[in-house]
Amino acid sequence: MTNPLASWRLPKGVWIYALADYGAAVLSWGLFVVFRRMVIEGRPMEWSVFLADSFKYSIVVVPIVWLLVYVVLDSYHHIYRLSRLRELARTLMATLIGGLLLFFTVLLDDLVNYLGGYQAYYRALGGLMSIHFVCALTARWLVLTVAHRRIRSGRFAFNTLVIGQHPKSLEIHQDLTGRSERLGYRLVGYLLTDPDGPAPLQGHLPCLGTAKDTRRILAEHQIEDIVLALDQSEKKVFNRLISILDGYQPTVLLRAIPSMHSLLLGKVNNPR
C-alpha cells in the first residue's frame, strides 16, 4: 500500500516563491498606479493617491488575484527543480491572463472617465502587463538564481537513492561525486534487488536493505530522487517498483541508467 501523504509533501521553497510573487504584484500595482496617474490621466503624482481607500482596497485584492492566476497555472513547485527558461514562458502566460482579467474587472470602468478614447485602453492594458511582467520575472529569477547557486555550491542537494546492482551504478556514483560543480544529488545509499548478487556500490555507499524496504527507506531518509540501476532481465522487479513509486510522484522523481530508458518510457513523470 502506498503512502497516501507521500505526494502531499509541501514542495521546498514554495512559500519563498509565492512571497516573491506577492511582493512583485504589490510593487507592480503601485508602479502602475503611478503610470496611470501621470501617463494616462496626465496629472502630477501626489502622495494622497496612496492614501485613498480605493488604492488600499486594490493593493490587497490585486496581488491576491495574481496569486490565484499562478495557482491555476500550476506555477508552484519545488524551486530547486524549476527551469528559468520555463518560468519565463509561465510568467508571460500568467501576465497575459491576469492582465486581461484585471483590465476587464478593475480598470475598464475607471477608464471610461478618461479622455483619449481607445488609446487610453491600450496604454492601460499595455502598461499593466509590461510593468507586472518585468517585476514578476525579476523577482522569480532572483529566487531561482539563488537556488541554482546553492545547488552548484553543494549547499543544497536532493536525497538520492540507488536501487539495483547494475555495473553502471558505480559509474553513476563516480560521476556524481567526482565533479567540482555539484549537480544537486546527495547519494544516501543503495538497495539490493538480489541479495546474493554482486554489489558494485559496496564500500562506496551504505547498503540500506533490499528493494522490499523501499517504502521505509523513502520515509526514513526523505528521498526525493531515485536512480534505478536494474538489469533488463529484472522486469518483474521493475514493475513492482513502479507500482510502489507511482504513489510518490511528483514528490519523488525517478531516473534510470541508459539501458533502462526503454522500460521507463511513458511510465515516469519528467521534472518540471
Short mmCIF file of C-alpha atoms in Angstrom, two decimals:
data_model
loop_
_atom_site.label_atom_id
_atom_site.label_comp_id
_atom_site.label_asym_id
_atom_site.label_seq_id
_atom_site.Cartn_x
_atom_site.Cartn_y
_atom_site.Cartn_z
CA MET A 1 0.00 0.00 0.00
CA THR A 2 1.40 3.39 -1.00
CA ASN A 3 1.73 6.24 1.42
CA PRO A 4 -1.32 8.49 0.86
CA LEU A 5 0.54 11.50 2.26
CA ALA A 6 3.69 10.99 0.19
CA SER A 7 2.65 13.26 -2.68
CA TRP A 8 1.29 15.90 -0.28
CA ARG A 9 4.71 16.91 0.97
CA LEU A 10 4.95 20.69 0.51
CA PRO A 11 7.49 21.49 -2.24
CA LYS A 12 10.65 23.12 -0.91
CA GLY A 13 10.81 26.86 -1.31
CA VAL A 14 7.22 27.23 -2.48
CA TRP A 15 6.46 29.83 0.21
CA ILE A 16 9.53 31.85 -0.78
CA TYR A 17 8.43 31.73 -4.42
CA ALA A 18 4.86 32.74 -3.53
CA LEU A 19 6.13 35.56 -1.31
CA ALA A 20 8.32 36.83 -4.16
CA ASP A 21 5.27 36.74 -6.45
CA TYR A 22 3.20 38.63 -3.90
CA GLY A 23 5.88 41.28 -3.42
CA ALA A 24 6.26 41.68 -7.18
CA ALA A 25 2.47 42.03 -7.55
CA VAL A 26 2.32 44.73 -4.85
CA LEU A 27 5.23 46.63 -6.40
CA SER A 28 3.91 46.36 -9.95
CA TRP A 29 0.46 47.59 -8.95
CA GLY A 30 1.96 50.56 -7.11
CA LEU A 31 4.06 51.42 -10.16
CA PHE A 32 1.04 51.03 -12.43
CA VAL A 33 -0.96 53.45 -10.29
CA VAL A 34 1.82 56.00 -10.78
CA PHE A 35 1.89 55.21 -14.53
CA ARG A 36 -1.87 55.62 -14.83
CA ARG A 37 -1.86 58.89 -12.91
CA MET A 38 0.98 60.52 -14.83
CA VAL A 39 0.76 58.99 -18.32
CA ILE A 40 -2.89 58.13 -18.87
CA GLU A 41 -4.53 60.83 -16.73
CA GLY A 42 -1.78 63.37 -17.37
CA ARG A 43 -1.78 64.62 -13.79
CA PRO A 44 1.15 65.08 -11.37
CA MET A 45 1.64 62.33 -8.82
CA GLU A 46 0.55 63.08 -5.26
CA TRP A 47 1.04 61.09 -2.07
CA SER A 48 -2.70 61.30 -1.37
CA VAL A 49 -3.26 58.78 -4.17
CA PHE A 50 -1.73 56.05 -1.98
CA LEU A 51 -3.85 57.11 0.98
CA ALA A 52 -7.16 56.79 -0.87
CA ASP A 53 -9.49 53.97 0.15
CA SER A 54 -9.65 52.72 -3.45
CA PHE A 55 -5.88 52.21 -3.52
CA LYS A 56 -5.85 50.48 -0.12
CA TYR A 57 -8.51 48.09 -1.35
CA SER A 58 -6.82 47.39 -4.68
CA ILE A 59 -3.35 46.85 -3.16
CA VAL A 60 -4.85 43.96 -1.18
CA VAL A 61 -7.12 42.46 -3.83
CA VAL A 62 -4.94 42.74 -6.95
CA PRO A 63 -1.95 40.74 -5.62
CA ILE A 64 -4.34 38.01 -4.47
CA VAL A 65 -5.76 37.85 -8.00
CA TRP A 66 -2.26 37.39 -9.39
CA LEU A 67 -1.51 34.60 -6.91
CA LEU A 68 -4.73 32.83 -7.87
CA VAL A 69 -3.75 33.05 -11.53
CA TYR A 70 -0.37 31.48 -10.71
CA VAL A 71 -2.06 28.70 -8.75
CA VAL A 72 -4.45 27.95 -11.62
CA LEU A 73 -1.48 27.78 -14.00
CA ASP A 74 0.25 25.32 -11.64
CA SER A 75 3.22 27.59 -11.01
CA TYR A 76 4.23 26.47 -7.53
CA HIS A 77 6.66 23.59 -7.39
CA HIS A 78 9.97 22.69 -5.78
CA ILE A 79 12.07 25.79 -6.57
CA TYR A 80 15.23 23.70 -6.89
CA ARG A 81 13.66 21.85 -9.82
CA LEU A 82 12.39 24.88 -11.73
CA SER A 83 13.94 25.99 -15.00
CA ARG A 84 14.40 29.73 -15.54
CA LEU A 85 13.53 29.39 -19.24
CA ARG A 86 10.27 27.59 -18.48
CA GLU A 87 9.45 30.13 -15.81
CA LEU A 88 9.89 32.87 -18.40
CA ALA A 89 7.16 31.26 -20.52
CA ARG A 90 4.98 30.61 -17.47
CA THR A 91 5.29 34.19 -16.26
CA LEU A 92 4.43 35.54 -19.69
CA MET A 93 1.31 33.36 -19.88
CA ALA A 94 0.24 34.37 -16.37
CA THR A 95 0.79 38.04 -17.22
CA LEU A 96 -1.44 37.82 -20.29
CA ILE A 97 -4.24 36.04 -18.44
CA GLY A 98 -4.02 38.07 -15.23
CA GLY A 99 -3.63 41.34 -17.12
CA LEU A 100 -6.78 40.75 -19.16
CA LEU A 101 -8.68 39.63 -16.06
CA LEU A 102 -7.75 42.76 -14.11
CA PHE A 103 -8.35 45.02 -17.09
CA PHE A 104 -11.95 43.90 -17.58
CA THR A 105 -12.82 43.59 -13.87
CA VAL A 106 -10.95 46.50 -12.28
CA LEU A 107 -9.73 49.03 -14.83
CA LEU A 108 -12.38 49.22 -17.53
CA ASP A 109 -14.93 51.21 -15.52
CA ASP A 110 -12.31 53.72 -14.39
CA LEU A 111 -11.04 54.32 -17.91
CA VAL A 112 -14.48 55.33 -19.15
CA ASN A 113 -13.99 58.64 -17.35
CA TYR A 114 -10.66 59.39 -19.02
CA LEU A 115 -10.06 61.27 -22.24
CA GLY A 116 -8.16 59.67 -25.07
CA GLY A 117 -10.64 57.05 -26.26
CA TYR A 118 -9.28 53.64 -27.12
CA GLN A 119 -5.72 54.88 -26.78
CA ALA A 120 -6.25 55.06 -23.01
CA TYR A 121 -7.37 51.42 -23.01
CA TYR A 122 -4.30 50.29 -24.94
CA ARG A 123 -1.95 52.25 -22.71
CA ALA A 124 -3.55 50.94 -19.55
CA LEU A 125 -3.50 47.30 -20.64
CA GLY A 126 -0.01 47.52 -22.10
CA GLY A 127 1.32 49.36 -19.07
CA LEU A 128 -0.27 46.92 -16.62
CA MET A 129 1.11 43.85 -18.39
CA SER A 130 4.57 45.28 -19.05
CA ILE A 131 5.13 46.54 -15.52
CA HIS A 132 3.89 43.33 -13.91
CA PHE A 133 5.88 41.07 -16.24
CA VAL A 134 9.14 42.89 -15.52
CA CYS A 135 8.57 42.90 -11.74
CA ALA A 136 7.39 39.28 -11.56
CA LEU A 137 10.11 37.90 -13.81
CA THR A 138 12.83 39.81 -11.92
CA ALA A 139 11.61 38.51 -8.56
CA ARG A 140 11.35 34.92 -9.82
CA TRP A 141 14.75 34.94 -11.50
CA LEU A 142 16.37 36.29 -8.34
CA VAL A 143 14.89 33.43 -6.31
CA LEU A 144 15.86 30.80 -8.90
CA THR A 145 19.36 32.22 -9.31
CA VAL A 146 19.96 31.88 -5.58
CA ALA A 147 18.53 28.34 -5.66
CA HIS A 148 20.76 27.27 -8.57
CA ARG A 149 23.84 28.74 -6.89
CA ARG A 150 23.05 26.76 -3.75
CA ILE A 151 22.91 23.59 -5.82
CA ARG A 152 26.18 24.26 -7.66
CA SER A 153 28.00 25.11 -4.44
CA GLY A 154 26.76 21.95 -2.74
CA ARG A 155 24.77 23.77 -0.06
CA PHE A 156 21.61 22.05 -1.28
CA ALA A 157 21.14 18.59 -2.72
CA PHE A 158 18.34 16.09 -3.27
CA ASN A 159 18.49 12.97 -1.12
CA THR A 160 19.04 10.30 -3.76
CA LEU A 161 18.65 6.53 -3.51
CA VAL A 162 20.07 3.95 -5.91
CA ILE A 163 18.02 0.79 -6.40
CA GLY A 164 19.72 -2.08 -8.18
CA GLN A 165 23.07 -3.67 -8.78
CA HIS A 166 23.82 -2.95 -12.41
CA PRO A 167 27.58 -2.35 -13.01
CA LYS A 168 26.71 1.13 -14.34
CA SER A 169 25.65 2.16 -10.84
CA LEU A 170 29.31 2.56 -9.85
CA GLU A 171 29.91 4.85 -12.83
CA ILE A 172 26.92 6.95 -11.78
CA HIS A 173 28.33 7.24 -8.27
CA GLN A 174 31.75 8.30 -9.55
CA ASP A 175 30.23 10.80 -11.99
CA LEU A 176 28.04 12.46 -9.36
CA THR A 177 30.66 12.62 -6.62
CA GLY A 178 33.70 13.44 -8.77
CA ARG A 179 32.53 16.80 -10.12
CA SER A 180 33.83 20.11 -8.82
CA GLU A 181 30.47 21.73 -9.63
CA ARG A 182 27.64 19.88 -7.92
CA LEU A 183 24.59 18.63 -9.76
CA GLY A 184 22.34 18.59 -6.72
CA TYR A 185 22.30 14.90 -5.77
CA ARG A 186 23.23 13.56 -2.33
CA LEU A 187 23.59 9.78 -2.59
CA VAL A 188 22.40 8.40 0.75
CA GLY A 189 22.72 4.71 -0.07
CA TYR A 190 21.50 1.84 -2.21
CA LEU A 191 19.02 -1.04 -2.11
CA LEU A 192 19.75 -4.52 -3.36
CA THR A 193 17.44 -6.31 -5.75
CA ASP A 194 19.40 -9.57 -5.47
CA PRO A 195 20.97 -10.07 -2.03
CA ASP A 196 23.12 -12.91 -3.37
CA GLY A 197 24.43 -10.98 -6.38
CA PRO A 198 27.40 -8.62 -6.75
CA ALA A 199 27.10 -5.13 -5.25
CA PRO A 200 29.15 -2.61 -7.26
CA LEU A 201 28.46 0.14 -4.73
CA GLN A 202 29.68 -1.86 -1.75
CA GLY A 203 32.32 0.17 0.04
CA HIS A 204 31.21 3.37 -1.68
CA LEU A 205 27.71 3.84 -0.25
CA PRO A 206 25.87 2.28 2.69
CA CYS A 207 23.57 -0.60 1.86
CA LEU A 208 20.17 0.32 3.30
CA GLY A 209 18.46 -3.00 2.64
CA THR A 210 16.67 -4.60 -0.28
CA ALA A 211 14.03 -3.41 -2.73
CA LYS A 212 11.37 -4.70 -0.31
CA ASP A 213 12.39 -1.89 2.06
CA THR A 214 11.70 0.85 -0.48
CA ARG A 215 8.75 2.48 1.31
CA ARG A 216 10.52 2.51 4.66
CA ILE A 217 13.72 3.98 3.24
CA LEU A 218 11.83 6.68 1.33
CA ALA A 219 10.21 7.85 4.56
CA GLU A 220 13.24 7.50 6.87
CA HIS A 221 15.67 9.32 4.58
CA GLN A 222 13.19 11.73 2.92
CA ILE A 223 14.23 10.54 -0.52
CA GLU A 224 13.49 12.96 -3.37
CA ASP A 225 15.27 11.24 -6.28
CA ILE A 226 15.65 7.57 -7.16
CA VAL A 227 18.10 6.09 -9.66
CA LEU A 228 17.05 2.70 -10.98
CA ALA A 229 20.06 0.55 -11.84
CA LEU A 230 18.38 -2.68 -12.86
CA ASP A 231 19.26 -5.24 -15.47
CA GLN A 232 16.96 -5.67 -18.47
CA SER A 233 16.07 -9.13 -17.16
CA GLU A 234 14.65 -7.70 -13.92
CA LYS A 235 11.32 -6.66 -15.43
CA LYS A 236 9.28 -8.11 -12.57
CA VAL A 237 11.29 -6.14 -10.04
CA PHE A 238 10.96 -3.05 -12.22
CA ASN A 239 7.15 -3.34 -12.47
CA ARG A 240 6.86 -3.89 -8.72
CA LEU A 241 8.97 -0.81 -8.00
CA ILE A 242 7.00 1.31 -10.45
CA SER A 243 3.74 0.36 -8.73
CA ILE A 244 5.25 1.40 -5.39
CA LEU A 245 6.85 4.63 -6.57
CA ASP A 246 3.86 5.81 -8.59
CA GLY A 247 2.17 6.99 -5.39
CA TYR A 248 5.15 9.15 -4.50
CA GLN A 249 5.25 11.23 -7.69
CA PRO A 250 5.79 14.10 -8.28
CA THR A 251 7.43 14.43 -4.84
CA VAL A 252 9.94 11.71 -5.72
CA LEU A 253 11.44 11.75 -9.22
CA LEU A 254 12.56 8.59 -10.92
CA ARG A 255 15.70 8.35 -13.05
CA ALA A 256 17.46 5.40 -14.62
CA ILE A 257 20.67 4.22 -16.24
CA PRO A 258 20.63 4.50 -20.06
CA SER A 259 19.91 0.80 -20.64
CA MET A 260 16.57 1.17 -18.83
CA HIS A 261 15.21 4.14 -20.76
CA SER A 262 13.05 1.94 -22.98
CA LEU A 263 11.36 0.47 -19.90
CA LEU A 264 10.78 3.85 -18.33
CA LEU A 265 9.37 5.50 -21.45
CA GLY A 266 5.80 6.52 -20.81
CA LYS A 267 5.81 5.36 -17.18
CA VAL A 268 7.51 8.17 -15.30
CA ASN A 269 6.85 11.89 -14.97
CA ASN A 270 9.63 14.19 -16.15
CA PRO A 271 10.95 17.02 -13.95
CA ARG A 272 9.25 20.37 -14.44
#
